[in-house]
Short mmCIF file of C-alpha atoms in Angstrom, two decimals:
data_model
loop_
_atom_site.label_atom_id
_atom_site.label_comp_id
_atom_site.label_asym_id
_atom_site.label_seq_id
_atom_site.Cartn_x
_atom_site.Cartn_y
_atom_site.Cartn_z
CA UNK A 15 185.47 87.79 130.91
CA UNK A 16 187.00 86.76 127.58
CA UNK A 17 187.99 89.22 124.84
CA UNK A 18 186.00 90.45 121.87
CA UNK A 19 184.34 87.72 119.84
CA UNK A 20 185.31 88.07 116.13
CA UNK A 21 182.40 88.59 113.75
CA UNK A 22 183.27 85.38 111.88
CA UNK A 23 183.22 83.36 115.10
CA UNK A 24 179.90 84.81 116.20
CA UNK A 25 177.79 83.84 113.18
CA UNK A 26 177.95 81.10 110.53
CA UNK A 27 176.53 83.39 107.82
CA UNK A 28 179.30 85.92 108.40
CA UNK A 29 181.81 83.07 108.45
CA UNK A 30 180.61 81.91 105.03
CA UNK A 31 180.64 85.41 103.56
CA UNK A 32 184.18 85.96 104.82
CA UNK A 33 185.41 83.40 102.28
CA UNK A 34 184.96 86.07 99.61
CA UNK A 35 187.82 88.05 101.19
CA UNK A 36 190.06 85.15 102.12
CA UNK A 37 188.21 83.57 105.01
CA UNK A 38 188.26 84.24 108.76
CA UNK A 39 191.41 85.32 110.59
CA UNK A 40 193.87 82.50 111.24
CA UNK A 41 195.08 81.23 114.58
CA UNK A 42 198.20 83.39 114.49
CA UNK A 43 196.59 86.51 113.02
CA UNK A 44 197.07 89.73 114.95
CA UNK A 45 193.93 90.79 116.83
CA UNK A 46 195.25 94.21 117.79
CA UNK A 47 193.62 95.83 114.76
CA UNK A 48 193.90 99.42 113.64
CA UNK A 49 193.90 101.84 116.54
CA UNK A 50 191.31 104.11 114.94
CA UNK A 51 189.05 101.55 113.26
CA UNK A 52 187.62 99.91 116.35
CA UNK A 53 184.54 97.69 115.92
CA UNK A 54 182.27 100.50 117.12
CA UNK A 55 183.68 102.99 114.62
CA UNK A 56 183.44 100.50 111.77
CA UNK A 57 179.80 99.87 112.67
CA UNK A 58 179.05 103.60 112.79
CA UNK A 59 180.73 104.06 109.40
CA UNK A 60 178.58 101.29 107.91
CA UNK A 61 175.50 102.89 109.46
CA UNK A 62 176.39 106.24 107.91
CA UNK A 63 176.51 104.67 104.46
CA UNK A 64 173.11 103.02 104.95
CA UNK A 65 171.61 106.23 106.33
CA UNK A 66 172.94 108.13 103.31
CA UNK A 67 171.29 105.55 101.06
CA UNK A 68 168.07 106.05 103.03
CA UNK A 69 168.23 109.79 102.33
CA UNK A 70 168.75 109.10 98.62
CA UNK A 71 165.75 106.76 98.68
CA UNK A 72 163.55 109.57 100.03
CA UNK A 73 165.15 112.33 97.93
CA UNK A 74 162.65 112.12 95.02
CA UNK A 75 159.85 113.14 97.38
CA UNK A 76 161.99 115.97 98.70
CA UNK A 77 162.66 117.45 95.28
CA UNK A 78 159.38 116.95 93.39
CA UNK A 79 155.75 117.89 93.75
CA UNK A 80 153.50 115.13 95.06
CA UNK A 81 151.21 114.89 92.04
CA UNK A 82 149.79 111.84 90.28
CA UNK A 83 150.69 109.55 93.20
CA UNK A 84 154.37 110.47 92.79
CA UNK A 85 155.15 109.75 96.45
CA UNK A 86 153.72 106.24 96.07
CA UNK A 87 154.98 105.30 92.61
CA UNK A 88 158.49 106.24 93.75
CA UNK A 89 157.98 104.60 97.18
CA UNK A 90 159.48 107.67 98.83
CA UNK A 91 156.58 108.88 100.98
CA UNK A 92 157.58 110.38 104.33
CA UNK A 93 155.39 111.75 107.10
CA UNK A 94 158.11 114.30 107.82
CA UNK A 95 157.42 116.17 104.60
CA UNK A 96 153.66 115.65 104.63
CA UNK A 97 153.08 116.68 108.24
CA UNK A 98 155.14 119.83 107.90
CA UNK A 99 152.07 121.18 106.13
CA UNK A 100 149.33 119.07 107.72
CA UNK A 101 150.30 120.02 111.29
CA UNK A 102 150.61 123.73 110.47
CA UNK A 103 154.36 123.83 111.04
CA UNK A 104 154.78 125.75 107.79
CA UNK A 105 152.60 128.50 109.26
CA UNK A 106 154.55 128.68 112.50
CA UNK A 107 151.87 126.94 114.55
CA UNK A 108 153.06 125.40 117.82
CA UNK A 109 152.09 121.73 118.25
CA UNK A 110 149.37 121.19 120.88
CA UNK A 111 149.06 124.90 121.71
CA UNK A 112 147.95 126.03 118.24
CA UNK A 113 147.16 122.72 116.58
CA UNK A 114 146.40 119.20 117.91
CA UNK A 115 149.09 116.65 117.05
CA UNK A 116 148.58 112.91 116.77
CA UNK A 117 151.91 112.05 118.39
CA UNK A 118 153.14 111.88 122.00
CA UNK A 119 154.44 115.12 123.48
CA UNK A 120 158.19 114.68 123.07
CA UNK A 121 157.84 113.87 119.38
CA UNK A 122 155.68 116.95 118.95
CA UNK A 123 158.35 118.95 120.74
CA UNK A 124 161.00 117.70 118.31
CA UNK A 125 158.78 118.67 115.38
CA UNK A 126 158.33 122.17 116.82
CA UNK A 127 162.04 122.64 117.53
CA UNK A 128 163.11 121.60 114.03
CA UNK A 129 160.40 123.80 112.49
CA UNK A 130 161.68 126.77 114.52
CA UNK A 131 165.24 126.22 113.28
CA UNK A 132 163.91 125.88 109.74
CA UNK A 133 162.24 129.28 109.94
CA UNK A 134 165.55 130.83 110.96
CA UNK A 135 167.55 129.19 108.17
CA UNK A 136 165.37 129.03 105.07
CA UNK A 137 162.53 131.14 103.70
CA UNK A 138 162.76 129.84 100.13
CA UNK A 139 162.34 126.06 100.42
CA UNK A 140 161.46 125.52 104.09
CA UNK A 141 159.81 122.12 103.59
CA UNK A 142 163.02 120.68 102.14
CA UNK A 143 165.07 122.18 104.93
CA UNK A 144 162.66 120.81 107.52
CA UNK A 145 163.01 117.34 106.03
CA UNK A 146 166.81 117.59 105.82
CA UNK A 147 167.16 118.78 109.41
CA UNK A 148 164.80 116.07 110.62
CA UNK A 149 166.71 113.46 108.63
CA UNK A 150 169.92 114.69 110.24
CA UNK A 151 168.38 114.31 113.69
CA UNK A 152 167.07 110.83 112.86
CA UNK A 153 170.44 109.79 111.43
CA UNK A 154 172.12 110.93 114.65
CA UNK A 155 169.52 108.91 116.58
CA UNK A 156 170.35 105.82 114.52
CA UNK A 157 174.06 106.30 115.23
CA UNK A 158 173.38 106.63 118.95
CA UNK A 159 171.35 103.43 118.77
CA UNK A 160 174.17 101.61 116.99
CA UNK A 161 176.72 102.88 119.51
CA UNK A 162 174.52 101.80 122.43
CA UNK A 163 173.98 98.33 120.92
CA UNK A 164 177.71 97.83 120.49
CA UNK A 165 178.30 98.94 124.08
CA UNK A 166 175.51 96.78 125.46
CA UNK A 167 177.44 93.63 124.64
CA UNK A 168 181.12 94.42 124.87
CA UNK A 169 182.25 90.93 123.91
CA UNK A 170 180.12 90.94 120.76
CA UNK A 171 180.17 94.51 119.40
CA UNK A 172 179.90 93.22 115.83
CA UNK A 173 176.31 92.17 116.49
CA UNK A 174 175.39 95.86 116.17
CA UNK A 175 176.25 95.61 112.47
CA UNK A 176 172.87 93.90 112.08
CA UNK A 177 171.27 97.25 112.88
CA UNK A 178 173.74 99.25 110.81
CA UNK A 179 173.19 97.14 107.69
CA UNK A 180 169.51 96.25 108.14
CA UNK A 181 167.83 96.48 104.70
CA UNK A 182 164.63 97.89 106.21
CA UNK A 183 166.61 100.83 107.53
CA UNK A 184 167.12 102.06 103.97
CA UNK A 185 163.40 102.42 103.26
CA UNK A 186 161.98 103.35 106.68
CA UNK A 187 164.59 105.41 108.54
CA UNK A 188 163.06 108.75 107.53
CA UNK A 189 159.39 107.83 107.20
CA UNK A 190 158.56 109.17 110.67
CA UNK A 191 160.23 110.23 113.92
CA UNK A 192 160.51 106.71 115.35
CA UNK A 193 164.31 106.55 115.39
CA UNK A 194 164.38 109.32 117.99
CA UNK A 195 162.37 107.17 120.40
CA UNK A 196 164.39 104.08 119.47
CA UNK A 197 167.61 105.86 120.46
CA UNK A 198 166.14 106.85 123.83
CA UNK A 199 164.86 103.33 124.46
CA UNK A 200 168.19 101.71 123.56
CA UNK A 201 170.23 104.08 125.72
CA UNK A 202 167.80 103.36 128.56
CA UNK A 203 168.70 99.68 128.20
CA UNK A 204 172.39 100.60 128.24
CA UNK A 205 171.91 102.49 131.51
CA UNK A 206 169.99 99.51 132.94
CA UNK A 207 172.80 97.17 131.87
CA UNK A 208 175.30 99.40 133.72
CA UNK A 209 173.04 99.28 136.83
CA UNK A 210 172.36 103.01 136.64
CA UNK A 211 168.74 102.60 137.64
CA UNK A 212 167.77 106.27 137.91
CA UNK A 213 169.30 107.19 134.55
CA UNK A 214 167.59 104.16 133.00
CA UNK A 215 164.29 105.44 134.36
CA UNK A 216 164.84 108.96 133.03
CA UNK A 217 165.72 107.72 129.54
CA UNK A 218 162.87 105.20 129.51
CA UNK A 219 160.41 107.89 130.58
CA UNK A 220 161.63 110.14 127.77
CA UNK A 221 161.32 107.25 125.31
CA UNK A 222 157.72 106.66 126.37
CA UNK A 223 157.05 110.39 126.03
CA UNK A 224 158.25 110.12 122.41
CA UNK A 225 156.55 106.84 121.42
CA UNK A 226 154.44 104.64 123.64
CA UNK A 227 155.97 101.27 122.70
CA UNK A 228 158.84 101.43 125.28
CA UNK A 229 156.15 101.24 127.96
CA UNK A 230 156.04 97.54 127.07
CA UNK A 231 159.59 97.16 128.43
CA UNK A 232 158.30 97.40 132.00
CA UNK A 233 156.49 94.05 131.80
CA UNK A 234 159.55 91.88 131.08
CA UNK A 235 161.63 93.90 133.54
CA UNK A 236 159.07 93.27 136.28
CA UNK A 237 158.79 89.54 135.58
CA UNK A 238 162.55 88.99 135.50
CA UNK A 239 163.06 91.04 138.67
CA UNK A 240 160.29 89.02 140.31
CA UNK A 241 162.03 85.78 139.34
CA UNK A 242 165.37 86.81 140.89
CA UNK A 243 164.11 88.94 143.79
CA UNK A 244 165.19 92.34 142.47
CA UNK A 245 161.85 94.14 142.64
CA UNK A 246 163.37 97.16 144.40
CA UNK A 247 165.58 97.81 141.38
CA UNK A 248 162.57 97.52 139.09
CA UNK A 249 160.51 99.84 141.28
CA UNK A 250 163.25 102.48 141.18
CA UNK A 251 163.51 102.52 137.40
CA UNK A 252 159.74 102.28 136.86
CA UNK A 253 159.01 105.10 139.32
CA UNK A 254 161.60 107.41 137.77
CA UNK A 255 160.26 106.58 134.29
CA UNK A 256 156.75 107.48 135.41
CA UNK A 257 157.86 110.75 136.99
CA UNK A 258 159.87 111.68 133.89
CA UNK A 259 156.94 110.97 131.60
CA UNK A 260 154.68 113.04 133.86
CA UNK A 261 157.15 115.95 133.93
CA UNK A 262 157.26 116.05 130.12
CA UNK A 263 153.52 115.67 129.61
CA UNK A 264 151.93 117.64 132.43
CA UNK A 265 152.72 121.17 131.17
CA UNK A 266 151.12 120.40 127.80
CA UNK A 267 148.20 118.52 129.34
CA UNK A 268 147.54 121.49 131.61
CA UNK A 269 147.89 124.12 128.87
CA UNK A 270 146.04 122.29 126.09
CA UNK A 271 144.18 119.24 127.44
CA UNK A 272 142.18 118.53 124.28
CA UNK A 273 145.22 118.71 122.01
CA UNK A 274 147.24 116.60 124.44
CA UNK A 275 144.50 113.98 124.42
CA UNK A 276 144.52 113.78 120.61
CA UNK A 277 147.01 110.90 120.58
CA UNK A 278 144.97 108.81 123.00
CA UNK A 279 141.69 109.66 121.25
CA UNK A 280 143.10 108.65 117.88
CA UNK A 281 144.40 105.38 119.33
CA UNK A 282 140.91 104.63 120.68
CA UNK A 283 138.90 105.56 117.58
CA UNK A 284 141.24 104.28 114.88
CA UNK A 285 139.96 101.39 112.78
CA UNK A 286 141.72 98.49 111.09
CA UNK A 287 144.87 99.69 109.35
CA UNK A 288 146.80 98.35 106.36
CA UNK A 289 148.67 95.07 106.66
CA UNK A 290 147.55 94.04 110.13
CA UNK A 291 146.14 90.68 111.20
CA UNK A 292 142.73 92.30 111.41
CA UNK A 293 143.05 93.62 107.85
CA UNK A 294 143.72 90.11 106.60
CA UNK A 295 140.87 88.73 108.69
CA UNK A 296 138.49 91.20 107.06
CA UNK A 297 139.57 89.91 103.65
CA UNK A 298 139.04 86.30 104.74
CA UNK A 299 135.59 87.19 106.12
CA UNK A 300 134.50 88.62 102.78
CA UNK A 301 134.79 92.27 103.72
CA UNK A 302 133.11 91.98 107.12
CA UNK A 303 135.12 93.66 109.85
CA UNK A 304 135.04 94.23 113.59
CA UNK A 305 135.16 97.97 112.95
CA UNK A 306 132.16 97.98 110.61
CA UNK A 307 129.14 100.23 111.21
CA UNK A 308 131.05 102.61 113.48
CA UNK A 309 129.77 106.21 113.20
CA UNK A 310 132.19 108.97 112.26
CA UNK A 311 134.35 109.81 115.27
CA UNK A 312 133.07 106.75 117.11
CA UNK A 313 135.12 104.03 118.73
CA UNK A 314 135.25 100.51 117.21
CA UNK A 315 134.43 98.83 120.51
CA UNK A 316 134.43 95.25 119.22
CA UNK A 317 137.76 95.73 117.50
CA UNK A 318 139.32 97.36 120.55
CA UNK A 319 138.15 94.51 122.77
CA UNK A 320 139.48 91.89 120.34
CA UNK A 321 142.86 93.64 120.16
CA UNK A 322 143.04 93.94 123.95
CA UNK A 323 142.18 90.26 124.42
CA UNK A 324 144.73 89.13 121.82
CA UNK A 325 147.47 91.30 123.33
CA UNK A 326 146.64 90.14 126.84
CA UNK A 327 146.80 86.48 125.83
CA UNK A 328 150.13 87.05 124.12
CA UNK A 329 151.55 88.79 127.18
CA UNK A 330 150.29 86.01 129.44
CA UNK A 331 152.12 83.48 127.28
CA UNK A 332 155.31 85.53 127.64
CA UNK A 333 154.80 85.72 131.41
CA UNK A 334 154.35 81.95 131.55
CA UNK A 335 157.51 81.46 129.51
CA UNK A 336 159.42 83.85 131.79
CA UNK A 337 158.49 82.12 135.02
CA UNK A 338 158.44 78.52 133.76
CA UNK A 339 161.58 78.40 131.60
CA UNK A 340 164.29 76.10 133.01
CA UNK A 341 166.72 79.03 133.04
CA UNK A 342 165.86 82.69 133.44
CA UNK A 343 165.34 84.22 129.96
CA UNK A 344 167.55 87.10 128.93
CA UNK A 345 166.02 90.57 129.03
CA UNK A 346 166.62 91.15 125.31
CA UNK A 347 164.70 88.01 124.41
CA UNK A 348 161.60 89.08 126.32
CA UNK A 349 161.69 92.68 125.09
CA UNK A 350 161.70 91.47 121.50
CA UNK A 351 158.85 89.02 122.13
CA UNK A 352 156.56 91.52 123.85
CA UNK A 353 157.00 94.22 121.17
CA UNK A 354 156.51 91.60 118.45
CA UNK A 355 153.27 90.43 120.08
CA UNK A 356 152.12 94.05 120.31
CA UNK A 357 152.60 94.51 116.56
CA UNK A 358 151.18 91.13 115.57
CA UNK A 359 147.97 91.74 117.53
CA UNK A 360 147.61 95.50 117.03
CA UNK A 361 145.17 97.29 114.76
CA UNK A 362 148.01 99.48 113.41
CA UNK A 363 151.32 98.19 112.04
CA UNK A 364 152.94 101.05 110.16
CA UNK A 365 155.87 100.38 107.84
CA UNK A 366 158.38 102.18 110.09
CA UNK A 367 157.51 100.11 113.18
CA UNK A 368 160.13 97.63 112.03
CA UNK A 369 162.61 100.14 113.48
CA UNK A 370 161.31 99.33 116.95
CA UNK A 371 162.14 95.68 116.46
CA UNK A 372 165.55 95.76 114.79
CA UNK A 373 167.63 96.66 117.89
CA UNK A 374 165.60 94.25 120.00
CA UNK A 375 166.11 91.46 117.45
CA UNK A 376 169.87 92.06 117.70
CA UNK A 377 169.68 91.73 121.48
CA UNK A 378 167.34 88.74 121.38
CA UNK A 379 169.01 86.58 118.75
CA UNK A 380 172.15 87.88 117.02
CA UNK A 381 172.03 85.47 114.09
CA UNK A 382 172.15 86.87 110.55
CA UNK A 383 170.30 84.09 108.71
CA UNK A 384 166.82 84.37 110.23
CA UNK A 385 167.29 88.12 110.65
CA UNK A 386 167.90 88.67 106.94
CA UNK A 387 165.00 86.39 105.99
CA UNK A 388 162.71 88.51 108.16
CA UNK A 389 164.11 91.69 106.60
CA UNK A 390 163.34 90.35 103.12
CA UNK A 391 159.74 89.82 104.24
CA UNK A 392 159.63 93.43 105.45
CA UNK A 393 160.95 94.73 102.12
CA UNK A 394 158.43 92.65 100.17
CA UNK A 395 155.62 94.12 102.24
CA UNK A 396 157.03 97.63 101.79
CA UNK A 397 156.82 97.33 98.00
CA UNK A 398 153.38 95.72 98.03
CA UNK A 399 152.12 98.42 100.38
CA UNK A 400 153.07 101.21 97.99
CA UNK A 401 151.44 99.44 95.06
CA UNK A 402 148.33 99.16 97.23
CA UNK A 403 148.46 102.89 97.99
CA UNK A 404 148.75 103.75 94.29
CA UNK A 405 145.64 101.69 93.61
CA UNK A 406 143.76 103.32 96.49
CA UNK A 407 144.68 106.81 95.25
CA UNK A 408 143.62 106.03 91.68
CA UNK A 409 140.48 104.18 92.65
CA UNK A 410 141.59 101.13 90.65
CA UNK A 411 143.77 98.27 91.95
CA UNK A 412 147.35 98.10 90.69
CA UNK A 413 147.96 94.66 92.19
CA UNK A 414 145.40 92.03 93.20
CA UNK A 415 144.24 92.37 96.79
CA UNK A 416 145.27 88.79 97.50
CA UNK A 417 148.87 89.68 96.60
CA UNK A 418 148.93 92.47 99.17
CA UNK A 419 147.40 90.13 101.76
CA UNK A 420 150.07 87.56 100.86
CA UNK A 421 152.85 90.13 101.43
CA UNK A 422 151.32 91.20 104.74
CA UNK A 423 151.02 87.56 105.81
CA UNK A 424 154.64 87.01 104.80
CA UNK A 425 155.74 89.92 106.96
CA UNK A 426 153.86 88.52 109.94
CA UNK A 427 155.12 84.99 109.26
CA UNK A 428 158.73 86.17 109.09
CA UNK A 429 158.34 87.82 112.48
CA UNK A 430 156.55 84.80 113.98
CA UNK A 431 159.34 82.49 112.81
CA UNK A 432 161.94 84.77 114.39
CA UNK A 433 159.91 84.76 117.61
CA UNK A 434 159.84 80.97 117.43
CA UNK A 435 163.63 80.83 117.28
CA UNK A 436 163.82 83.10 120.32
CA UNK A 437 161.40 80.91 122.28
CA UNK A 438 163.45 77.82 121.41
CA UNK A 439 166.58 79.61 122.65
CA UNK A 440 164.80 80.38 125.92
CA UNK A 441 163.72 76.77 126.42
CA UNK A 442 167.08 75.39 125.26
CA UNK A 443 169.75 77.83 126.50
CA UNK A 444 172.43 75.76 124.77
CA UNK A 445 171.05 77.10 121.46
CA UNK A 446 171.23 80.72 122.64
CA UNK A 447 174.04 82.53 120.74
CA UNK A 448 174.85 84.57 123.86
CA UNK A 449 174.87 81.76 126.41
CA UNK A 450 176.10 78.89 124.26
CA UNK A 451 179.78 79.40 125.12
CA UNK A 452 179.07 79.35 128.86
CA UNK A 453 180.95 82.61 129.44
CA UNK A 454 178.07 85.03 129.95
CA UNK A 455 174.58 85.03 131.39
CA UNK A 456 172.70 88.22 130.43
CA UNK A 457 175.02 91.06 129.34
CA UNK A 458 172.19 93.63 129.23
CA UNK A 459 170.48 92.32 132.36
CA UNK A 460 172.11 94.74 134.79
CA UNK A 461 170.97 93.66 138.26
CA UNK A 462 169.64 90.44 136.69
CA UNK A 463 172.97 89.28 135.28
CA UNK A 464 174.41 86.24 137.06
CA UNK A 465 171.69 86.08 139.72
CA UNK A 466 169.95 82.99 141.08
CA UNK A 467 166.21 82.36 140.93
CA UNK A 468 164.07 83.02 143.99
CA UNK A 469 160.64 82.52 142.38
CA UNK A 470 159.51 80.31 139.51
CA UNK A 471 156.32 78.47 138.66
CA UNK A 472 158.12 75.25 139.55
CA UNK A 473 158.43 76.57 143.11
CA UNK A 474 154.69 77.25 143.20
CA UNK A 475 153.90 73.78 141.89
CA UNK A 476 156.15 72.22 144.50
#
């Protein structure tokens, strides 16, 4: 295996930007570098600066009363602060046991643990302390994610700077507890890449117990293991993940079944949410919606069926791509595609869900140009969303509805374009930034890396 790929050699955008500081290193430049400032430490330092900026961005909502739409006009809303009161944490209530919580069990456990520490430390301004402690935990999660990304591809550690410097990180890092699940999911991929199948299963099970989206990882893993005849490895990791998830959930399900079921019930009964495809479709259809005429507490059956069909079709397309591509796709490419399809077809696409995609985008296509264009689309939607919320709170629009729809469409289009680039890379491996130099196959593939096909659709056709 060759040595570390310099950042300027890995991406043309970085190469161009390097001209501002004298251009890329020359042929005779020393590559030893500073002993302390390794690529991983530089990336973590950059991430710390961005995470500090993210805290500053949310600070107005930490220090002021939420009156007159303050949390929207300053674009600093965070569920962490709001749910400290809404979930009864300020009163010492234990999630699930004393109060139903709309999140998976491990996230509820984190909320309870931080609330308990808050009660020990601060009786004067506990809500602020709860937010600060949660932000500290989420910042640590982001650093773990950055470290894992840099370790996932040892020849290209600088790719992890895309996560560290992602613009969307500044505005969404502390909106919710998603970064905790992202860290678990990314370290699960690191364990898989190191062929530590049981550890990968444990971490993946914990990630699913924190947020459900890592469950989607099992589909691409299965298809790729099917293609190369490594189903035993998949079965090991999947079984351990299932047992881990069960071990985390079963005590709460047994003690408080109705509260435990709150997350699943909310997922079933929730209607069309802001900024989704279905929200735009309702606008196009003149206000008619698939979730119309649903009684309070009822389930929007037509909407749920439409979402399930759209997601299934998207996943079938990914399966076809996986088994028909001329060369086995990389795991990172498929993970990004399946989570993107989930968001594009889902009835909920919250602002912080971009955090799910950023590490996967780095693994799928480490190219700064398209990545930054997509991030700009996310930021544009973020701003439009808060203007929309101000209008909803005041009962009078602040921006035209078509402008919000335009921003939401732009966000989706930016993601679709990035998905298109990934699909092209799969079909034309010579375009793939990872495989183009012919040195590596699938650095995060673990048991998949460097293996030969044993099953493809071409074999079936033959």
